[in-house]
């Protein structure tokens, strides 16, 4: 095997990655059929002898790059998919070269320190007290799992039950209250934690998808309430102020799923929406959505560090304890060995600064409004109040809306998914990428109108 030198290899990787990012904006958002067909070339038996690193890289780029979905290009509006700020891609490369295990402070002083700093900045941005604890996990799903594990600990410890040691068999019951629009990942976390996804009390929601506070059941000190900041369809926020005040008085725990919406706390123009969310007990959010760091990156925050530690820490003779007063990362996360996710979060926050994060939030919401205004000007119905970055559009009948979404996805200029909002099929636009510009929005609206024209022409054609 003819191994390239390290500089040759990494230079080549950098050149290929740069070329990818410089062309991703002009290629179709979805891979071509030819690109998908080439994936077959990857299916071969494990070679007896390996191939050299340049060849590995070549195959990855030549077969792999065309088969990516161009989510980093600025015109992908499906799910809630952020891009990756160039500063965070660079930081991620550096961290990959370091290959640190972020499990302990002694396995990586730099990873632990950047987590400390990033957590301090996050508490600051989200207007949370300085002693709120936190951890870096894979995404909001895992962040909710972790926050809810802390909640489960706290609610049961209070009545003398050690859930970590004794499990849930025979334990006093915890009541779980969620809004009817709860995200599926919160239900999944509850099911993994033995709290059940179906034994929850579902509180009705209003026309904007917000939990109706007046429909809350009585809360008590064995109740866990899950709120959301950022409905995946409408982008709207549950009424946290009213719920948290009642929960506090009753001794209940409030967990917030703020996968993207929590970042609105960084911009005071959104105070009406974010009101009360800082009163909760635990929060889950993503770095890979609105903060625009590379996958995967989620963050959990818990008001009282004791509960998070109790739910997450382990002890074994060969694992040394952290120095007194220093945060030992592994005591706050479900994982042990872990990549240094704090690096990109730190890099994004340092690069953007307080104003940059605030501007990013404002920009996503401004561009979402631009979509809504543009489409309503052309006579299409926007089904939601565009309070954040989400837009739901109906093009008429359910069949027409579905056909237009299909036509748009095939067209490749941009990508939007479908959803059903309160019984009505709709196209769902989610703006979450730093790379999205006004021009991207205009170009995408044109593609939507083109798809609509095509579908209506097809409808009229004789079959
Ligand atoms: C994306 C999302 C999640 C799940 O986050 P992952 O990062 O995919 O784990 C949970 N809740 C809401 C509201 C989301 O938008």
Short mmCIF file of C-alpha atoms and ligand atoms in Angstrom, two decimals:
data_model
loop_
_atom_site.label_atom_id
_atom_site.label_comp_id
_atom_site.label_asym_id
_atom_site.label_seq_id
_atom_site.Cartn_x
_atom_site.Cartn_y
_atom_site.Cartn_z
CA UNK A 1 0.00 0.00 0.00
CA UNK A 2 1.24 3.42 -0.92
CA UNK A 3 0.21 5.56 2.05
CA UNK A 4 0.11 9.31 1.47
CA UNK A 5 1.83 11.58 3.97
CA UNK A 6 -0.39 13.15 6.63
CA UNK A 7 -0.21 16.65 5.07
CA UNK A 8 -1.03 15.24 1.62
CA UNK A 9 -4.02 13.35 2.95
CA UNK A 10 -5.47 16.12 5.09
CA UNK A 11 -4.85 18.68 2.36
CA UNK A 12 -6.78 16.50 -0.04
CA UNK A 13 -9.63 16.10 2.44
CA UNK A 14 -9.75 19.83 2.95
CA UNK A 15 -9.80 20.49 -0.79
CA UNK A 16 -12.57 18.00 -1.40
CA UNK A 17 -14.67 19.29 1.50
CA UNK A 18 -14.16 22.87 0.37
CA UNK A 19 -15.20 22.03 -3.18
CA UNK A 20 -18.29 20.32 -1.78
CA UNK A 21 -19.32 23.33 0.27
CA UNK A 22 -18.62 25.73 -2.59
CA UNK A 23 -20.89 23.85 -4.98
CA UNK A 24 -23.60 22.64 -2.61
CA UNK A 25 -25.62 25.82 -3.11
CA UNK A 26 -26.00 25.35 -6.85
CA UNK A 27 -26.69 21.63 -7.08
CA UNK A 28 -30.16 20.08 -6.73
CA UNK A 29 -31.11 19.64 -3.08
CA UNK A 30 -31.83 15.93 -3.56
CA UNK A 31 -29.32 13.53 -5.12
CA UNK A 32 -29.82 12.53 -8.75
CA UNK A 33 -30.84 8.99 -9.68
CA UNK A 34 -27.37 8.51 -11.16
CA UNK A 35 -25.84 9.43 -7.78
CA UNK A 36 -28.13 7.00 -5.97
CA UNK A 37 -27.32 4.26 -8.47
CA UNK A 38 -23.62 4.65 -7.75
CA UNK A 39 -24.22 3.79 -4.08
CA UNK A 40 -24.33 0.18 -5.26
CA UNK A 41 -20.57 0.40 -5.79
CA UNK A 42 -20.13 0.58 -2.03
CA UNK A 43 -21.70 -2.83 -1.54
CA UNK A 44 -18.84 -5.26 -1.88
CA UNK A 45 -17.24 -7.78 0.40
CA UNK A 46 -14.85 -6.58 3.08
CA UNK A 47 -11.48 -6.53 1.29
CA UNK A 48 -8.87 -8.92 2.56
CA UNK A 49 -6.27 -6.20 2.27
CA UNK A 50 -7.14 -2.60 2.93
CA UNK A 51 -6.93 0.25 0.43
CA UNK A 52 -4.79 3.30 0.97
CA UNK A 53 -6.23 6.36 2.70
CA UNK A 54 -6.30 8.53 -0.45
CA UNK A 55 -8.42 5.93 -2.18
CA UNK A 56 -10.77 5.73 0.83
CA UNK A 57 -11.17 9.50 0.65
CA UNK A 58 -11.64 9.44 -3.12
CA UNK A 59 -14.49 6.93 -2.92
CA UNK A 60 -16.11 8.82 -0.08
CA UNK A 61 -16.12 12.04 -2.07
CA UNK A 62 -16.79 10.70 -5.57
CA UNK A 63 -19.53 8.29 -4.60
CA UNK A 64 -20.62 9.88 -1.35
CA UNK A 65 -20.79 13.64 -1.95
CA UNK A 66 -23.29 13.45 -4.87
CA UNK A 67 -25.50 11.15 -2.77
CA UNK A 68 -25.82 13.64 0.09
CA UNK A 69 -28.93 15.71 0.61
CA UNK A 70 -27.80 19.33 0.26
CA UNK A 71 -29.00 20.32 3.72
CA UNK A 72 -26.03 22.66 4.10
CA UNK A 73 -26.93 24.58 0.94
CA UNK A 74 -29.50 27.00 2.33
CA UNK A 75 -32.63 25.79 0.54
CA UNK A 76 -33.51 22.72 2.56
CA UNK A 77 -36.61 23.49 4.63
CA UNK A 78 -37.61 20.00 5.79
CA UNK A 79 -37.72 18.85 9.45
CA UNK A 80 -35.81 21.49 11.44
CA UNK A 81 -32.37 21.21 9.90
CA UNK A 82 -29.69 23.74 10.68
CA UNK A 83 -26.53 24.14 8.65
CA UNK A 84 -23.02 24.37 10.04
CA UNK A 85 -21.34 27.76 10.37
CA UNK A 86 -17.89 27.68 8.71
CA UNK A 87 -16.30 28.53 12.08
CA UNK A 88 -17.88 25.43 13.56
CA UNK A 89 -16.83 23.18 10.68
CA UNK A 90 -13.26 24.35 11.22
CA UNK A 91 -13.53 23.82 14.97
CA UNK A 92 -14.99 20.38 14.37
CA UNK A 93 -12.00 19.43 12.17
CA UNK A 94 -9.61 20.61 14.86
CA UNK A 95 -11.49 18.63 17.51
CA UNK A 96 -11.52 15.56 15.27
CA UNK A 97 -7.76 15.82 14.93
CA UNK A 98 -7.49 16.02 18.72
CA UNK A 99 -9.72 12.94 19.06
CA UNK A 100 -10.35 13.68 22.70
CA UNK A 101 -12.46 11.56 24.99
CA UNK A 102 -14.65 14.14 26.74
CA UNK A 103 -15.63 11.68 29.47
CA UNK A 104 -13.45 13.17 32.20
CA UNK A 105 -11.50 16.29 32.90
CA UNK A 106 -8.33 14.21 33.07
CA UNK A 107 -9.00 12.54 29.71
CA UNK A 108 -9.36 16.00 28.17
CA UNK A 109 -8.79 19.19 30.13
CA UNK A 110 -9.56 21.24 27.02
CA UNK A 111 -12.87 19.48 26.28
CA UNK A 112 -13.96 19.91 29.90
CA UNK A 113 -12.94 23.57 29.93
CA UNK A 114 -14.74 24.39 26.69
CA UNK A 115 -17.85 22.69 28.09
CA UNK A 116 -17.57 24.84 31.23
CA UNK A 117 -17.26 28.00 29.18
CA UNK A 118 -19.99 27.09 26.68
CA UNK A 119 -22.36 26.17 29.51
CA UNK A 120 -21.71 29.49 31.21
CA UNK A 121 -22.46 31.33 27.94
CA UNK A 122 -25.60 29.27 27.36
CA UNK A 123 -26.92 30.02 30.85
CA UNK A 124 -26.25 33.65 30.11
CA UNK A 125 -28.04 33.58 26.70
CA UNK A 126 -31.00 31.66 28.10
CA UNK A 127 -31.12 33.97 31.15
CA UNK A 128 -30.72 31.11 33.62
CA UNK A 129 -29.03 31.22 37.03
CA UNK A 130 -25.28 30.60 37.18
CA UNK A 131 -25.62 27.31 39.05
CA UNK A 132 -27.84 25.58 36.49
CA UNK A 133 -26.13 22.30 35.51
CA UNK A 134 -25.79 21.02 32.00
CA UNK A 135 -24.38 18.45 29.65
CA UNK A 136 -23.59 17.96 25.97
CA UNK A 137 -25.40 15.05 24.35
CA UNK A 138 -26.31 13.92 20.83
CA UNK A 139 -29.49 15.94 20.33
CA UNK A 140 -32.71 17.16 21.88
CA UNK A 141 -34.04 13.59 22.11
CA UNK A 142 -31.18 12.59 24.35
CA UNK A 143 -31.33 15.93 26.15
CA UNK A 144 -34.97 15.30 27.03
CA UNK A 145 -34.16 11.76 28.13
CA UNK A 146 -31.46 13.14 30.41
CA UNK A 147 -33.55 16.01 31.79
CA UNK A 148 -36.50 13.71 32.41
CA UNK A 149 -34.24 11.22 34.18
CA UNK A 150 -33.25 14.05 36.52
CA UNK A 151 -36.95 14.84 37.00
CA UNK A 152 -37.76 11.20 37.75
CA UNK A 153 -34.98 11.14 40.32
CA UNK A 154 -36.09 14.34 42.01
CA UNK A 155 -39.78 13.51 42.23
CA UNK A 156 -39.16 10.04 43.66
CA UNK A 157 -36.25 10.95 45.95
CA UNK A 158 -38.50 13.48 47.61
CA UNK A 159 -40.78 10.66 48.79
CA UNK A 160 -37.95 8.42 49.84
CA UNK A 161 -37.64 6.28 46.71
CA UNK A 162 -34.20 5.82 45.14
CA UNK A 163 -35.14 5.11 41.54
CA UNK A 164 -31.57 4.66 40.34
CA UNK A 165 -31.03 1.84 42.86
CA UNK A 166 -34.52 0.39 43.18
CA UNK A 167 -35.96 0.91 39.72
CA UNK A 168 -39.62 1.57 39.10
CA UNK A 169 -41.15 -1.77 40.18
CA UNK A 170 -43.19 -0.98 43.26
CA UNK A 171 -42.33 2.72 43.13
CA UNK A 172 -44.88 5.42 43.97
CA UNK A 173 -46.51 6.72 40.81
CA UNK A 174 -45.37 9.82 39.00
CA UNK A 175 -48.03 11.63 37.05
CA UNK A 176 -46.87 12.98 33.69
CA UNK A 177 -48.69 15.85 32.03
CA UNK A 178 -48.00 16.85 28.43
CA UNK A 179 -49.63 19.09 25.86
CA UNK A 180 -51.50 17.28 23.13
CA UNK A 181 -48.91 18.60 20.65
CA UNK A 182 -45.98 17.08 22.60
CA UNK A 183 -43.04 16.10 20.39
CA UNK A 184 -42.71 12.35 19.78
CA UNK A 185 -39.18 12.35 21.17
CA UNK A 186 -40.46 13.42 24.60
CA UNK A 187 -42.88 10.49 24.56
CA UNK A 188 -40.02 8.24 23.52
CA UNK A 189 -37.89 9.50 26.41
CA UNK A 190 -40.77 8.88 28.82
CA UNK A 191 -41.16 5.35 27.48
CA UNK A 192 -37.45 4.58 27.82
CA UNK A 193 -37.56 5.89 31.39
CA UNK A 194 -40.40 3.55 32.33
CA UNK A 195 -42.84 6.44 32.71
CA UNK A 196 -44.85 5.26 29.72
CA UNK A 197 -45.81 7.12 26.58
CA UNK A 198 -49.51 6.28 26.87
CA UNK A 199 -50.19 6.77 30.56
CA UNK A 200 -49.49 10.50 30.26
CA UNK A 201 -52.27 13.03 30.78
CA UNK A 202 -52.65 14.94 27.49
CA UNK A 203 -53.82 18.52 27.87
CA UNK A 204 -55.80 19.95 24.93
CA UNK A 205 -54.09 22.55 22.76
CA UNK A 206 -55.43 25.63 21.02
CA UNK A 207 -55.61 26.51 17.31
CA UNK A 208 -51.93 27.57 17.41
CA UNK A 209 -50.82 24.27 18.96
CA UNK A 210 -50.28 25.72 22.46
CA UNK A 211 -51.18 23.80 25.58
CA UNK A 212 -54.29 25.36 27.14
CA UNK A 213 -53.24 26.28 30.66
CA UNK A 214 -56.84 26.46 31.84
CA UNK A 215 -57.19 22.74 31.00
CA UNK A 216 -54.28 21.64 33.23
CA UNK A 217 -55.23 19.02 35.80
CA UNK A 218 -54.42 19.65 39.46
CA UNK A 219 -50.68 19.54 39.92
CA UNK A 220 -48.85 18.14 42.93
CA UNK A 221 -45.34 17.26 44.07
CA UNK A 222 -45.45 13.96 42.16
CA UNK A 223 -46.27 15.56 38.83
CA UNK A 224 -43.98 16.08 35.89
CA UNK A 225 -45.16 18.61 33.31
CA UNK A 226 -43.62 18.72 29.82
CA UNK A 227 -43.83 21.99 27.92
CA UNK A 228 -42.54 22.95 24.54
CA UNK A 229 -40.83 26.04 23.22
CA UNK A 230 -41.30 25.72 19.47
CA UNK A 231 -44.05 23.51 18.08
CA UNK A 232 -42.65 21.54 15.11
CA UNK A 233 -45.56 22.60 12.94
CA UNK A 234 -46.50 26.13 13.97
CA UNK A 235 -43.35 27.14 15.85
CA UNK A 236 -45.54 28.35 18.70
CA UNK A 237 -44.78 28.23 22.44
CA UNK A 238 -46.75 26.76 25.35
CA UNK A 239 -47.85 29.32 27.98
CA UNK A 240 -44.91 28.69 30.30
CA UNK A 241 -45.54 31.56 32.66
CA UNK A 242 -48.98 30.32 33.74
CA UNK A 243 -47.95 26.66 33.86
CA UNK A 244 -44.68 27.21 35.72
CA UNK A 245 -46.31 29.41 38.35
CA UNK A 246 -48.88 26.71 39.09
CA UNK A 247 -46.26 23.97 38.98
CA UNK A 248 -43.96 25.83 41.35
CA UNK A 249 -46.75 26.37 43.86
CA UNK A 250 -47.59 22.65 43.73
CA UNK A 251 -44.00 21.40 43.82
CA UNK A 252 -44.29 19.82 40.35
CA UNK A 253 -41.34 19.57 37.94
CA UNK A 254 -41.48 21.35 34.59
CA UNK A 255 -39.39 20.08 31.68
CA UNK A 256 -39.07 22.12 28.49
CA UNK A 257 -38.51 20.70 25.02
CA UNK A 258 -36.94 23.70 23.35
CA UNK A 259 -35.07 21.93 20.56
CA UNK A 260 -35.01 25.07 18.43
CA UNK A 261 -37.38 27.50 20.17
CA UNK A 262 -35.30 27.90 23.32
CA UNK A 263 -32.86 30.02 21.31
CA UNK A 264 -35.54 32.70 21.01
CA UNK A 265 -34.56 33.59 24.59
CA UNK A 266 -31.44 35.13 23.04
CA UNK A 267 -33.51 37.86 21.38
CA UNK A 268 -35.64 40.20 23.50
CA UNK A 269 -38.03 40.83 20.61
CA UNK A 270 -39.43 37.37 21.36
CA UNK A 271 -40.08 38.02 25.05
CA UNK A 272 -43.84 37.64 24.61
CA UNK A 273 -43.30 34.07 23.40
CA UNK A 274 -40.54 33.04 25.76
CA UNK A 275 -42.14 34.49 28.89
CA UNK A 276 -41.88 32.08 31.81
CA UNK A 277 -39.65 29.45 30.24
CA UNK A 278 -36.75 30.35 32.51
CA UNK A 279 -38.89 29.27 35.48
CA UNK A 280 -38.76 25.58 34.47
CA UNK A 281 -36.65 22.87 36.13
CA UNK A 282 -35.04 21.30 33.08
CA UNK A 283 -34.53 22.23 29.44
CA UNK A 284 -33.57 20.30 26.31
CA UNK A 285 -32.24 22.01 23.22
CA UNK A 286 -30.22 21.37 20.10
CA UNK A 287 -26.94 22.82 18.94
CA UNK A 288 -27.35 21.32 15.45
CA UNK A 289 -30.55 23.21 14.68
CA UNK A 290 -30.61 26.95 15.35
CA UNK A 291 -27.05 27.34 16.58
CA UNK A 292 -25.85 25.79 13.32
CA UNK A 293 -23.09 23.53 14.60
CA UNK A 294 -22.35 20.21 12.85
CA UNK A 295 -24.20 17.05 13.90
CA UNK A 296 -24.63 15.78 16.44
CA UNK A 297 -25.14 18.27 19.21
CA UNK A 298 -27.75 18.58 21.93
CA UNK A 299 -27.71 20.28 25.29
CA UNK A 300 -29.56 19.51 28.52
CA UNK A 301 -29.82 22.00 31.35
CA UNK A 302 -31.12 21.23 34.84
CA UNK A 303 -31.83 23.86 37.50
CA UNK A 304 -30.66 21.78 40.44
CA UNK A 305 -27.37 20.03 39.66
CA UNK A 306 -27.92 17.50 42.42
CA UNK A 307 -30.73 15.77 40.52
CA UNK A 308 -28.85 15.57 37.24
CA UNK A 309 -25.80 14.16 38.98
CA UNK A 310 -27.83 11.64 40.91
CA UNK A 311 -29.45 10.41 37.71
CA UNK A 312 -26.26 10.26 35.65
CA UNK A 313 -23.18 9.63 37.74
CA UNK A 314 -21.54 6.27 38.23
CA UNK A 315 -18.69 5.20 40.39
CA UNK A 316 -16.14 2.50 39.92
CA UNK A 317 -12.83 2.09 41.65
CA UNK A 318 -10.79 2.76 38.53
CA UNK A 319 -12.69 5.95 37.66
CA UNK A 320 -11.20 8.81 39.58
CA UNK A 321 -13.38 11.53 41.04
CA UNK A 322 -12.99 15.07 39.80
CA UNK A 323 -11.25 17.65 41.94
CA UNK A 324 -13.59 19.26 44.43
CA UNK A 325 -15.52 22.10 42.85
CA UNK A 326 -14.72 21.14 39.27
CA UNK A 327 -17.42 19.84 36.98
CA UNK A 328 -16.68 16.28 35.91
CA UNK A 329 -18.42 15.93 32.52
CA UNK A 330 -19.26 12.22 32.81
CA UNK A 331 -21.27 12.84 35.98
CA UNK A 332 -23.87 14.71 33.94
CA UNK A 333 -24.34 12.60 30.82
CA UNK A 334 -25.80 9.19 29.94
CA UNK A 335 -22.68 8.35 27.92
CA UNK A 336 -19.20 7.62 29.15
CA UNK A 337 -16.77 7.95 26.23
CA UNK A 338 -17.97 10.84 24.18
CA UNK A 339 -16.70 13.20 21.49
CA UNK A 340 -15.92 16.76 22.59
CA UNK A 341 -19.24 18.31 21.54
CA UNK A 342 -18.66 21.42 23.60
CA UNK A 343 -16.00 22.50 21.10
CA UNK A 344 -18.37 23.49 18.29
CA UNK A 345 -20.90 25.03 20.66
CA UNK A 346 -18.12 27.16 22.14
CA UNK A 347 -16.87 28.05 18.65
CA UNK A 348 -20.33 29.07 17.42
CA UNK A 349 -21.02 31.22 20.48
CA UNK A 350 -17.60 32.87 20.38
CA UNK A 351 -17.88 33.50 16.65
CA UNK A 352 -21.44 34.86 16.74
CA UNK A 353 -21.35 36.66 20.05
CA UNK A 354 -24.52 37.65 21.84
CA UNK A 355 -25.60 39.87 18.93
CA UNK A 356 -24.88 37.22 16.34
CA UNK A 357 -27.09 34.63 18.04
CA UNK A 358 -29.84 37.18 18.47
CA UNK A 359 -29.56 38.23 14.80
CA UNK A 360 -29.65 34.61 13.63
CA UNK A 361 -32.90 34.04 15.52
CA UNK A 362 -34.38 37.22 14.03
CA UNK A 363 -33.22 36.27 10.55
CA UNK A 364 -34.85 32.80 10.56
CA UNK A 365 -38.13 34.36 11.64
CA UNK A 366 -37.89 37.21 9.14
CA UNK A 367 -37.26 34.76 6.29
CA UNK A 368 -40.17 32.58 7.42
CA UNK A 369 -42.44 35.65 7.27
CA UNK A 370 -41.11 36.39 3.80
CA UNK A 371 -42.17 32.90 2.71
CA UNK A 372 -45.59 33.38 4.26
CA UNK A 373 -46.11 36.83 2.71
CA UNK A 374 -44.90 35.70 -0.72
CA UNK A 375 -47.14 32.65 -0.82
CA UNK A 376 -50.21 34.42 0.51
CA UNK A 377 -49.68 37.17 -2.07
CA UNK A 378 -50.02 34.48 -4.70
CA UNK A 379 -53.29 33.34 -3.20
CA UNK A 380 -52.14 30.36 -1.13
CA UNK A 381 -53.32 29.90 2.41
CA UNK A 382 -50.88 30.06 5.32
CA UNK A 383 -52.42 27.95 8.07
CA UNK A 384 -50.44 29.26 11.05
CA UNK A 385 -49.62 32.58 12.66
CA UNK A 386 -45.97 32.82 11.68
CA UNK A 387 -44.62 33.68 15.13
CA UNK A 388 -41.26 31.99 14.63
CA UNK A 389 -39.55 30.11 11.78
CA UNK A 390 -42.27 27.66 10.77
CA UNK A 391 -44.75 28.14 7.93
CA UNK A 392 -47.64 25.81 7.03
CA UNK A 393 -49.07 26.24 3.57
CA UNK A 394 -52.15 24.81 1.91
CA UNK A 395 -52.38 24.93 -1.88
CA UNK A 396 -56.07 24.06 -1.90
CA UNK A 397 -57.43 20.53 -1.68
CA UNK A 398 -55.47 17.85 0.21
CA UNK A 399 -54.67 16.11 -3.11
CA UNK A 400 -53.40 19.30 -4.72
CA UNK A 401 -51.25 20.16 -1.71
CA UNK A 402 -49.73 16.69 -1.68
CA UNK A 403 -49.12 16.73 -5.43
CA UNK A 404 -47.41 20.13 -5.23
CA UNK A 405 -45.13 18.96 -2.42
CA UNK A 406 -44.16 15.93 -4.55
CA UNK A 407 -43.53 18.13 -7.60
CA UNK A 408 -41.46 20.56 -5.54
CA UNK A 409 -39.35 17.79 -4.04
CA UNK A 410 -38.69 16.34 -7.49
CA UNK A 411 -37.74 19.77 -8.85
CA UNK A 412 -34.70 20.02 -6.56
CA UNK A 413 -34.37 23.80 -6.17
CA UNK A 414 -35.53 23.53 -2.57
CA UNK A 415 -37.03 20.89 -0.31
CA UNK A 416 -40.08 21.05 1.94
CA UNK A 417 -41.89 18.21 3.64
CA UNK A 418 -45.55 17.66 4.24
CA UNK A 419 -47.53 17.53 7.44
CA UNK A 420 -51.10 17.39 8.61
CA UNK A 421 -52.09 20.38 10.68
CA UNK A 422 -55.38 20.05 12.57
CA UNK A 423 -56.73 17.69 9.97
CA UNK A 424 -55.45 19.60 6.95
CA UNK A 425 -52.54 18.41 4.81
CA UNK A 426 -50.00 21.20 4.46
CA UNK A 427 -46.54 21.92 3.17
CA UNK A 428 -44.21 22.66 6.02
CA UNK A 429 -41.39 25.21 5.71
CA UNK A 430 -38.78 25.39 8.45
CA UNK A 431 -36.07 28.05 8.28
CA UNK A 432 -33.06 27.15 10.38
CA UNK A 433 -29.92 27.49 8.27
CA UNK A 434 -27.46 30.38 8.58
CA UNK A 435 -26.77 30.01 4.84
CA UNK A 436 -30.35 30.80 3.79
CA UNK A 437 -30.64 34.22 2.17
CA UNK A 438 -33.47 36.42 0.91
CA UNK A 439 -32.54 35.29 -2.60
CA UNK A 440 -32.90 31.64 -1.54
CA UNK A 441 -36.39 32.38 -0.27
CA UNK A 442 -37.36 34.12 -3.53
CA UNK A 443 -35.90 31.31 -5.61
CA UNK A 444 -37.76 28.76 -3.48
CA UNK A 445 -41.07 30.61 -3.73
CA UNK A 446 -40.64 30.62 -7.52
CA UNK A 447 -40.04 26.87 -7.43
CA UNK A 448 -43.21 26.42 -5.34
CA UNK A 449 -45.25 28.48 -7.80
CA UNK A 450 -43.75 26.51 -10.68
CA UNK A 451 -44.70 23.24 -8.99
CA UNK A 452 -48.22 24.56 -8.44
CA UNK A 453 -48.54 25.54 -12.10
CA UNK A 454 -47.28 22.15 -13.19
CA UNK A 455 -49.72 20.31 -10.95
CA UNK A 456 -52.67 22.41 -12.09
CA UNK A 457 -51.70 21.86 -15.76
CA UNK A 458 -51.53 18.12 -15.14
CA UNK A 459 -54.93 18.22 -13.45
CA UNK A 460 -56.46 19.77 -16.55
CA UNK A 461 -54.70 17.52 -19.06
CA UNK A 462 -56.78 14.68 -20.48
CA UNK A 463 -55.71 11.35 -19.01
C1 LIG B 1 -35.87 18.17 16.45
C2 LIG B 1 -36.74 18.19 17.64
C3 LIG B 1 -36.58 17.23 18.66
C4 LIG B 1 -35.59 16.10 18.55
O1 LIG B 1 -34.30 16.59 18.44
P1 LIG B 1 -33.11 15.68 17.91
O2 LIG B 1 -31.97 16.62 17.85
O3 LIG B 1 -33.53 15.19 16.55
O4 LIG B 1 -32.91 14.58 18.86
C5 LIG B 1 -37.38 17.33 19.78
N1 LIG B 1 -38.29 18.32 19.90
C6 LIG B 1 -38.48 19.25 18.93
C7 LIG B 1 -39.50 20.31 19.15
C8 LIG B 1 -37.71 19.21 17.77
O5 LIG B 1 -37.87 20.14 16.83
#
